[in-house]
Amino acid sequence: IQKTLNLSTLDSVKEHLGGLSLPTNSSNQEIGLIDVKKFDKILINKLIKDHSYWQTRGISPFTLEQFKGGIAENGRMKDRYVFPIFDEKGDVVGFTGRAINKNNIKWKHLGNKSNWLFPNFGFKEIQNKKTAILVESPGDALSLIELGIKNVIVLFGVSISPKIICYLLKSDVNNVKIILNNDYDNNFVGNKAAGEIKKELLSHFDNSQIEIVTPPENDLNDLLIKDKESFKNFCSENNLLN
């Protein structure tokens, strides 16, 4: 609880739990929080505001500008389109980069992604709609946001972090839609993972509140690129536009 809610001391945990007594470990020492690394915001200004890669994938400059991303010319994210990851206070706690060169691994992360909630500018939509859409990568989120669908959270993979679960509970959502890759050509990795995430969420939500949605293409961005009208129909049929 202390780590998930970012509480500084065990006393603050007790206060959160209404004074409930807590067991202590044998050495009677407080459990320290995992330090969250912060990055200098000046790194964002060094990104080249060239959105052409994503524009060829159906994403408009208007959508991309909301993410404050760009291409890194050097460093560990060299030749990647990089998105900064902000925390609730607006500090930069990480970066995720999409390779624009096919010879590189598709996605690379800097920072502890288990502490990430991304993109955070859509959280008001989640709280208003009481519906959260869980997707695998930033590319999926970009595709939804291109249609004005902002109540989305990126998992950065095929598992769900305690931080995201805590956020869903705190936001009191009554519907969670899980949309991972349709890996029909890769041992159905994303399809199976969606089922595992649903099982995990069933510890906190009713079965009727959780829905797995499988895209007809590999992922949402592939569907957008192939046919924007079909993508809109897919979102409408699965109540993503509501």
XYZ file of C-alpha atoms in Angstrom:
242
model
C 0.000 0.000 0.000
C 2.824 2.371 0.883
C 4.564 1.856 -2.463
C 1.405 1.874 -4.574
C 0.040 5.103 -3.079
C 3.476 6.772 -2.833
C 3.056 7.367 0.903
C 6.229 8.485 2.666
C 5.959 6.679 6.019
C 4.143 3.801 7.713
C 2.315 6.359 9.843
C 0.772 7.823 6.692
C -0.272 4.290 5.672
C -1.983 3.832 9.048
C -3.736 7.163 8.629
C -4.929 6.117 5.148
C -6.282 2.862 6.624
C -8.116 4.660 9.409
C -5.684 3.812 12.187
C -5.641 0.059 11.531
C -2.659 -1.539 13.277
C 0.055 -2.883 10.988
C 2.587 -5.688 11.547
C 6.222 -4.665 11.643
C 9.197 -6.628 10.331
C 11.678 -8.319 12.637
C 14.169 -5.457 12.566
C 11.432 -2.922 13.409
C 12.539 -0.720 10.493
C 10.291 1.207 8.156
C 9.947 -0.115 4.633
C 11.600 2.458 2.356
C 9.952 3.668 -0.830
C 11.527 2.888 -4.160
C 13.104 6.097 -5.387
C 11.439 7.449 -8.522
C 14.056 8.802 -10.885
C 13.373 12.259 -12.293
C 14.751 13.477 -15.623
C 15.689 17.040 -16.534
C 12.902 18.639 -18.590
C 15.535 20.281 -20.776
C 15.846 16.910 -22.521
C 12.411 17.474 -24.049
C 13.637 20.654 -25.750
C 16.430 18.685 -27.414
C 13.966 16.472 -29.287
C 13.566 17.340 -32.969
C 9.930 18.203 -33.644
C 9.717 16.040 -36.728
C 6.409 14.142 -36.636
C 6.640 12.704 -40.152
C 7.002 9.082 -38.980
C 3.685 9.152 -37.140
C 2.010 11.245 -39.810
C 2.631 8.401 -42.271
C 0.825 6.186 -39.746
C -2.325 8.303 -39.744
C -1.598 10.555 -36.755
C -2.054 14.316 -37.149
C 0.395 16.966 -35.871
C -2.383 18.269 -33.574
C -2.554 14.919 -31.776
C 1.226 14.544 -31.607
C 1.831 18.016 -30.194
C -0.141 17.059 -27.074
C 2.535 14.477 -26.248
C 5.528 16.882 -26.487
C 7.571 14.219 -28.294
C 10.136 14.240 -31.072
C 13.150 12.484 -32.565
C 16.324 12.017 -30.497
C 19.496 12.744 -32.459
C 21.873 11.197 -29.928
C 22.082 9.339 -26.631
C 20.401 6.093 -25.677
C 17.287 7.001 -27.669
C 19.154 7.954 -30.855
C 17.055 7.624 -34.023
C 13.835 7.022 -32.115
C 10.667 9.062 -31.848
C 10.567 9.732 -28.111
C 7.651 10.477 -25.793
C 8.333 11.971 -22.341
C 6.478 10.373 -19.419
C 5.105 12.822 -16.864
C 3.945 12.059 -13.327
C 0.976 13.633 -11.543
C 3.081 16.685 -10.609
C 4.327 17.272 -14.140
C 7.833 15.961 -13.505
C 9.479 13.780 -16.160
C 9.887 10.241 -14.804
C 10.812 8.464 -18.013
C 10.946 8.304 -21.784
C 9.677 5.771 -24.270
C 11.015 5.669 -27.814
C 9.660 4.086 -30.994
C 12.301 2.987 -33.474
C 11.981 4.705 -36.827
C 14.647 2.368 -38.213
C 13.342 -1.161 -38.811
C 16.695 -2.641 -37.737
C 16.169 -1.536 -34.119
C 13.975 -3.101 -31.430
C 10.547 -1.493 -31.797
C 10.172 0.154 -28.342
C 12.770 1.191 -25.773
C 12.107 2.628 -22.307
C 14.112 4.788 -19.918
C 12.895 4.841 -16.316
C 10.770 2.490 -14.253
C 7.661 1.857 -16.341
C 5.890 0.240 -13.375
C 5.522 3.778 -11.997
C 4.104 5.255 -15.216
C 0.579 6.485 -15.914
C 0.490 7.535 -19.552
C -0.850 9.627 -21.165
C -1.916 11.685 -18.156
C -3.795 14.402 -20.035
C -6.734 12.042 -20.584
C -7.379 11.186 -16.949
C -10.195 13.728 -16.657
C -11.977 11.799 -19.425
C -11.559 8.547 -17.478
C -13.006 10.080 -14.338
C -15.912 11.650 -16.244
C -16.787 8.598 -18.357
C -15.943 6.056 -15.635
C -14.471 3.945 -18.440
C -10.785 3.189 -19.027
C -9.330 1.687 -22.188
C -6.122 -0.292 -21.628
C -3.826 -0.581 -24.648
C -0.430 -2.103 -25.265
C 1.641 0.757 -26.720
C 1.699 4.534 -27.291
C 0.900 3.899 -30.962
C -2.460 2.422 -29.943
C -3.146 5.414 -27.690
C -2.259 7.850 -30.485
C -4.710 6.126 -32.807
C -7.586 6.425 -30.316
C -6.759 10.009 -29.411
C -6.746 10.845 -33.125
C -10.501 10.161 -32.986
C -10.894 12.173 -29.768
C -10.918 9.093 -27.511
C -8.772 10.171 -24.557
C -9.836 7.826 -21.746
C -6.906 5.522 -22.477
C -3.994 4.130 -20.452
C -0.886 2.552 -21.986
C 0.382 -0.662 -20.354
C 3.784 -0.584 -22.118
C 3.570 -4.310 -22.630
C 1.201 -7.168 -21.918
C 0.843 -6.921 -18.137
C -0.794 -4.426 -15.814
C 1.131 -2.665 -13.041
C -0.124 -2.180 -9.448
C 0.093 1.576 -10.121
C -2.483 1.334 -12.916
C -4.752 -0.946 -10.893
C -4.596 1.528 -8.014
C -5.468 4.377 -10.377
C -8.487 2.491 -11.761
C -9.768 1.856 -8.237
C -9.105 5.426 -7.135
C -10.987 6.735 -10.188
C -13.926 4.436 -9.358
C -14.284 3.285 -12.978
C -17.180 0.953 -13.718
C -15.947 -0.302 -17.091
C -12.501 -1.440 -18.242
C -11.846 -2.324 -21.879
C -8.681 -4.327 -22.591
C -7.403 -3.928 -26.172
C -4.073 -5.692 -26.722
C -2.486 -6.784 -29.988
C -4.178 -9.494 -32.017
C -1.075 -11.682 -32.233
C -2.573 -14.322 -34.513
C 0.836 -14.638 -36.203
C 2.890 -14.653 -32.974
C 1.516 -17.436 -30.757
C -1.395 -15.193 -29.703
C 0.758 -13.481 -27.061
C -1.411 -10.379 -26.765
C -4.654 -12.353 -26.909
C -3.585 -14.616 -24.036
C -2.242 -11.678 -22.025
C -5.591 -9.892 -22.301
C -7.205 -12.884 -20.614
C -4.598 -12.847 -17.843
C -5.122 -9.130 -17.215
C -8.865 -9.705 -16.999
C -8.310 -12.455 -14.412
C -6.168 -10.085 -12.360
C -8.764 -7.312 -12.526
C -11.512 -9.704 -11.428
C -10.023 -9.420 -7.934
C -11.268 -5.822 -7.920
C -14.135 -5.615 -10.450
C -17.197 -7.607 -11.436
C -16.962 -9.709 -14.573
C -19.552 -7.477 -16.277
C -17.278 -4.465 -15.802
C -14.345 -5.904 -17.767
C -14.357 -6.426 -21.511
C -11.714 -7.780 -23.866
C -11.829 -6.179 -27.324
C -9.721 -7.764 -30.075
C -8.768 -5.620 -33.076
C -9.214 -7.244 -36.505
C -5.666 -6.190 -37.441
C -2.481 -6.725 -35.416
C -3.034 -3.523 -33.449
C -5.098 -0.346 -33.480
C -2.571 1.666 -35.441
C -2.432 -0.987 -38.170
C -6.219 -0.771 -38.405
C -6.099 3.032 -38.633
C -3.476 2.928 -41.382
C -5.368 0.328 -43.424
C -8.707 2.124 -43.415
C -9.626 5.070 -41.180
C -13.357 4.557 -41.810
C -13.127 0.914 -40.721
C -11.233 2.058 -37.638
C -14.028 4.509 -36.785
C -16.612 1.755 -37.245
C -14.603 -0.576 -34.996
C -14.489 2.086 -32.263
C -18.201 2.795 -32.625
C -19.212 -0.871 -32.548
C -17.220 -1.410 -29.355
C -18.547 1.729 -27.625
C -15.158 3.428 -27.538
C -16.536 6.702 -28.882
C -19.182 7.081 -26.151
